[in-house]
Amino acid sequence: MNKKMMMASALVVLSVSAGAEAAVITQWNFNSNPADSATGTGTGAPSIGSGSVSLVGGTTATFASGDASGGSSDPAIGDDSGWNTTSYAAQGAGNKTRGTRYLVSTVGFNNIQVSYDLRHSNTSSKYEQVQYTTDGSTWTDFALFSGAAGDTWFNGRSVDFSSIAGVANNANFGFRVLAAFAPSTSAYAASSPTGTYGSTGTWRFDMVTVSGTALAAVPVPGAVWLFGSALLGFLGVRRKA
């Protein structure tokens, strides 16, 4: 192998090993597949990857427009469906017991990130509690978001789980988004500043995404060693030239 080939090979190995980028593991856009140009229909099957979605605590759901009220981040137009949830708990009851649940295997990935778009109706709970599980059954509070406006999409909610031990490379990872009491109170706050919370208020989800970095792309000492050896070989050839 000549010196240029040695350098090129070392650089390729190093760049492949060090060039770790986030990849989508699973995503739900809730659009019908195949497309049917109807936002009132949709599917809970992932549009990318594999995983499962379910309702928590008696919440019910239909499909509704992801384009309405300014729209979600889904690039689909006309066939953009959102997962529209309702039947939340009565005022003062069931704190963090109703909402949606997503189970996704993160095997082969670390640096796990979750993102989603959520439309709050005027009378829905203003506060949304994100919880996670590493065993599929025990849930831990992690992030609390505020949807301080009704009839509004809050796109790109983002949760970084990279610091949580056990989330990466785990077949039993999952997260939930639940209606929560206003902090330091025992009651729900309405999303609309002038509204009143009601159990028939709706949260509409779209573009629910779990992403991570492939473990195979994590830099390894061997790649650095190879680059160093190739560089020393190149310098040795230069001295003899």
Short mmCIF file of C-alpha atoms in Angstrom, two decimals, residues 23-229:
data_model
loop_
_atom_site.label_atom_id
_atom_site.label_comp_id
_atom_site.label_asym_id
_atom_site.label_seq_id
_atom_site.Cartn_x
_atom_site.Cartn_y
_atom_site.Cartn_z
CA ALA A 23 -30.58 8.40 13.81
CA VAL A 24 -34.33 7.94 14.08
CA ILE A 25 -35.06 4.66 15.89
CA THR A 26 -38.85 4.91 15.79
CA GLN A 27 -41.30 7.57 14.67
CA TRP A 28 -45.07 7.91 14.63
CA ASN A 29 -46.68 10.43 12.25
CA PHE A 30 -50.14 8.81 12.71
CA ASN A 31 -50.93 9.24 8.99
CA SER A 32 -52.88 6.59 7.11
CA ASN A 33 -50.73 4.10 5.23
CA PRO A 34 -51.41 4.12 2.34
CA ALA A 35 -52.37 7.80 2.29
CA ASP A 36 -56.10 8.42 1.93
CA SER A 37 -56.33 12.25 1.98
CA ALA A 38 -58.41 12.08 5.15
CA THR A 39 -57.11 13.52 8.42
CA GLY A 40 -59.90 11.84 10.39
CA THR A 41 -58.29 8.45 9.77
CA GLY A 42 -54.84 7.28 10.73
CA THR A 43 -52.77 4.55 12.34
CA GLY A 44 -50.93 3.90 15.57
CA ALA A 45 -48.34 1.80 13.75
CA PRO A 46 -44.91 3.46 13.50
CA SER A 47 -44.09 5.19 10.24
CA ILE A 48 -40.39 4.41 10.91
CA GLY A 49 -38.98 1.55 12.96
CA SER A 50 -40.94 -0.49 15.48
CA GLY A 51 -42.67 0.10 18.79
CA SER A 52 -46.10 0.36 20.35
CA VAL A 53 -48.42 3.14 21.51
CA SER A 54 -51.27 2.89 23.99
CA LEU A 55 -53.61 5.01 26.09
CA VAL A 56 -53.18 5.37 29.85
CA GLY A 57 -55.80 5.46 32.58
CA GLY A 58 -59.02 5.56 30.59
CA THR A 59 -58.00 8.17 28.04
CA THR A 60 -59.71 7.74 24.66
CA ALA A 61 -58.53 8.78 21.20
CA THR A 62 -59.51 9.42 17.61
CA PHE A 63 -57.59 10.85 14.67
CA ALA A 64 -57.88 14.52 13.71
CA SER A 65 -56.11 17.09 11.57
CA GLY A 66 -52.42 17.73 12.10
CA ASP A 67 -52.73 20.79 9.86
CA ALA A 68 -55.28 22.65 12.01
CA SER A 69 -54.40 25.51 14.37
CA GLY A 70 -51.10 26.28 12.69
CA GLY A 71 -50.21 22.65 12.25
CA SER A 72 -47.63 20.19 13.51
CA SER A 73 -44.16 19.77 12.01
CA ASP A 74 -45.32 16.87 9.83
CA PRO A 75 -44.45 17.82 6.22
CA ALA A 76 -47.51 15.94 4.94
CA ILE A 77 -50.33 18.25 3.87
CA GLY A 78 -53.92 17.12 3.44
CA ASP A 79 -53.22 13.66 4.82
CA ASP A 80 -51.57 14.91 8.04
CA SER A 81 -53.31 13.13 10.91
CA GLY A 82 -52.73 13.66 14.62
CA TRP A 83 -53.60 11.33 17.51
CA ASN A 84 -56.34 13.24 19.32
CA THR A 85 -56.76 12.20 22.97
CA THR A 86 -59.49 13.07 25.46
CA SER A 87 -61.40 11.64 28.49
CA TYR A 88 -58.91 13.02 30.98
CA ALA A 89 -59.46 12.94 34.74
CA ALA A 90 -61.95 15.19 36.54
CA GLN A 91 -60.68 18.38 38.13
CA GLY A 92 -58.67 17.63 41.25
CA ALA A 93 -58.43 13.87 40.54
CA GLY A 94 -56.01 11.44 38.95
CA ASN A 95 -52.84 13.51 38.88
CA LYS A 96 -50.41 11.99 36.33
CA THR A 97 -52.65 9.00 35.63
CA ARG A 98 -53.98 9.73 32.12
CA GLY A 99 -52.30 10.28 28.79
CA THR A 100 -50.29 8.27 26.26
CA ARG A 101 -47.55 5.64 26.43
CA TYR A 102 -44.80 4.73 23.92
CA LEU A 103 -42.59 1.62 24.16
CA VAL A 104 -39.46 1.42 22.00
CA SER A 105 -36.42 -0.86 22.10
CA THR A 106 -33.19 1.16 22.13
CA VAL A 107 -30.97 -1.91 21.66
CA GLY A 108 -27.92 -0.89 19.63
CA PHE A 109 -28.27 2.82 20.43
CA ASN A 110 -27.18 5.30 23.10
CA ASN A 111 -27.68 9.07 23.61
CA ILE A 112 -31.45 8.55 23.49
CA GLN A 113 -33.60 11.57 22.64
CA VAL A 114 -37.39 11.89 22.45
CA SER A 115 -39.35 14.60 20.66
CA TYR A 116 -43.01 15.19 19.86
CA ASP A 117 -45.51 17.81 18.72
CA LEU A 118 -48.57 18.44 20.91
CA ARG A 119 -51.64 20.60 20.37
CA HIS A 120 -53.39 21.74 23.54
CA SER A 121 -57.09 22.59 23.35
CA ASN A 122 -58.38 25.53 25.40
CA THR A 123 -59.70 23.38 28.25
CA SER A 124 -56.95 20.74 28.30
CA SER A 125 -54.39 20.40 31.06
CA LYS A 126 -51.73 23.07 30.75
CA TYR A 127 -49.05 20.81 32.26
CA GLU A 128 -47.71 17.63 30.70
CA GLN A 129 -45.49 15.28 32.68
CA VAL A 130 -42.99 13.12 30.79
CA GLN A 131 -42.04 9.89 32.54
CA TYR A 132 -39.69 7.07 31.49
CA THR A 133 -39.22 3.39 32.23
CA THR A 134 -36.26 1.06 31.89
CA ASP A 135 -38.15 -2.12 32.79
CA GLY A 136 -41.51 -1.56 31.09
CA SER A 137 -43.46 -1.23 34.34
CA THR A 138 -41.81 1.23 36.78
CA TRP A 139 -42.19 4.87 35.77
CA THR A 140 -40.12 7.88 36.83
CA ASP A 141 -40.92 11.59 36.41
CA PHE A 142 -38.39 13.37 34.21
CA ALA A 143 -39.53 16.53 32.38
CA LEU A 144 -42.53 18.82 32.93
CA PHE A 145 -43.78 21.03 30.09
CA SER A 146 -46.27 23.88 30.09
CA GLY A 147 -48.69 24.46 27.22
CA ALA A 148 -49.64 27.98 28.17
CA ALA A 149 -52.03 28.61 25.27
CA GLY A 150 -55.13 26.88 23.97
CA ASP A 151 -55.87 25.78 20.41
CA THR A 152 -52.10 25.85 19.85
CA TRP A 153 -49.42 23.40 18.66
CA PHE A 154 -46.25 23.16 20.70
CA ASN A 155 -43.91 21.59 18.19
CA GLY A 156 -40.57 19.97 18.88
CA ARG A 157 -40.96 19.17 22.55
CA SER A 158 -37.55 17.64 23.23
CA VAL A 159 -36.40 15.35 26.05
CA ASP A 160 -32.75 14.29 26.41
CA PHE A 161 -32.38 10.92 28.17
CA SER A 162 -28.66 10.55 27.45
CA SER A 163 -27.75 11.07 31.12
CA ILE A 164 -30.12 8.40 32.45
CA ALA A 165 -28.46 5.06 33.17
CA GLY A 166 -30.29 2.12 31.65
CA VAL A 167 -32.15 3.99 28.91
CA ALA A 168 -29.58 3.23 26.20
CA ASN A 169 -29.30 -0.22 24.61
CA ASN A 170 -32.47 -1.35 26.39
CA ALA A 171 -35.25 -3.50 24.97
CA ASN A 172 -37.66 -2.27 27.68
CA PHE A 173 -37.38 1.52 27.32
CA GLY A 174 -40.55 3.55 27.20
CA PHE A 175 -41.95 6.98 27.99
CA ARG A 176 -45.33 8.47 28.85
CA VAL A 177 -46.88 11.93 28.51
CA LEU A 178 -49.47 12.50 31.23
CA ALA A 179 -51.77 15.32 32.34
CA ALA A 180 -50.42 16.82 35.58
CA PHE A 181 -51.65 19.19 38.28
CA ALA A 182 -50.22 22.68 38.23
CA PRO A 183 -47.00 22.68 40.32
CA SER A 184 -47.56 22.94 44.09
CA THR A 185 -51.34 22.57 43.70
CA SER A 186 -53.90 19.79 43.69
CA ALA A 187 -55.74 20.93 40.55
CA TYR A 188 -55.28 21.07 36.79
CA ALA A 189 -54.73 24.43 35.10
CA ALA A 190 -56.37 25.06 31.73
CA SER A 191 -54.13 25.68 28.74
CA SER A 192 -56.04 28.84 27.85
CA PRO A 193 -55.36 31.64 30.37
CA THR A 194 -59.05 32.54 30.21
CA GLY A 195 -60.34 28.96 30.08
CA THR A 196 -61.49 26.41 32.62
CA TYR A 197 -60.03 22.91 32.74
CA GLY A 198 -62.36 20.13 31.61
CA SER A 199 -61.95 16.39 31.21
CA THR A 200 -63.19 16.66 27.61
CA GLY A 201 -60.26 18.87 26.68
CA THR A 202 -57.92 17.36 24.09
CA TRP A 203 -54.23 16.79 23.52
CA ARG A 204 -53.34 16.01 19.90
CA PHE A 205 -49.99 14.28 19.29
CA ASP A 206 -47.93 14.18 16.11
CA MET A 207 -44.37 13.34 14.97
CA VAL A 208 -43.52 11.37 18.10
CA THR A 209 -39.87 10.42 17.58
CA VAL A 210 -37.24 8.39 19.43
CA SER A 211 -33.68 8.84 18.18
CA GLY A 212 -30.18 7.84 19.25
CA THR A 213 -26.60 7.23 18.21
CA ALA A 214 -25.73 3.79 16.87
CA LEU A 215 -23.34 2.05 19.25
CA ALA A 216 -21.29 0.79 16.29
CA ALA A 217 -20.44 4.40 15.49
CA VAL A 218 -18.85 5.15 18.86
CA PRO A 219 -15.10 5.90 18.47
CA VAL A 220 -12.90 2.96 19.40
CA PRO A 221 -9.21 2.97 20.45
CA GLY A 222 -8.32 0.72 17.52
CA ALA A 223 -9.35 3.39 15.03
CA VAL A 224 -7.09 5.95 16.70
CA TRP A 225 -4.24 3.41 16.80
CA LEU A 226 -4.67 2.68 13.09
CA PHE A 227 -4.60 6.35 12.21
CA GLY A 228 -1.47 6.89 14.33
CA SER A 229 0.30 3.91 12.76
#
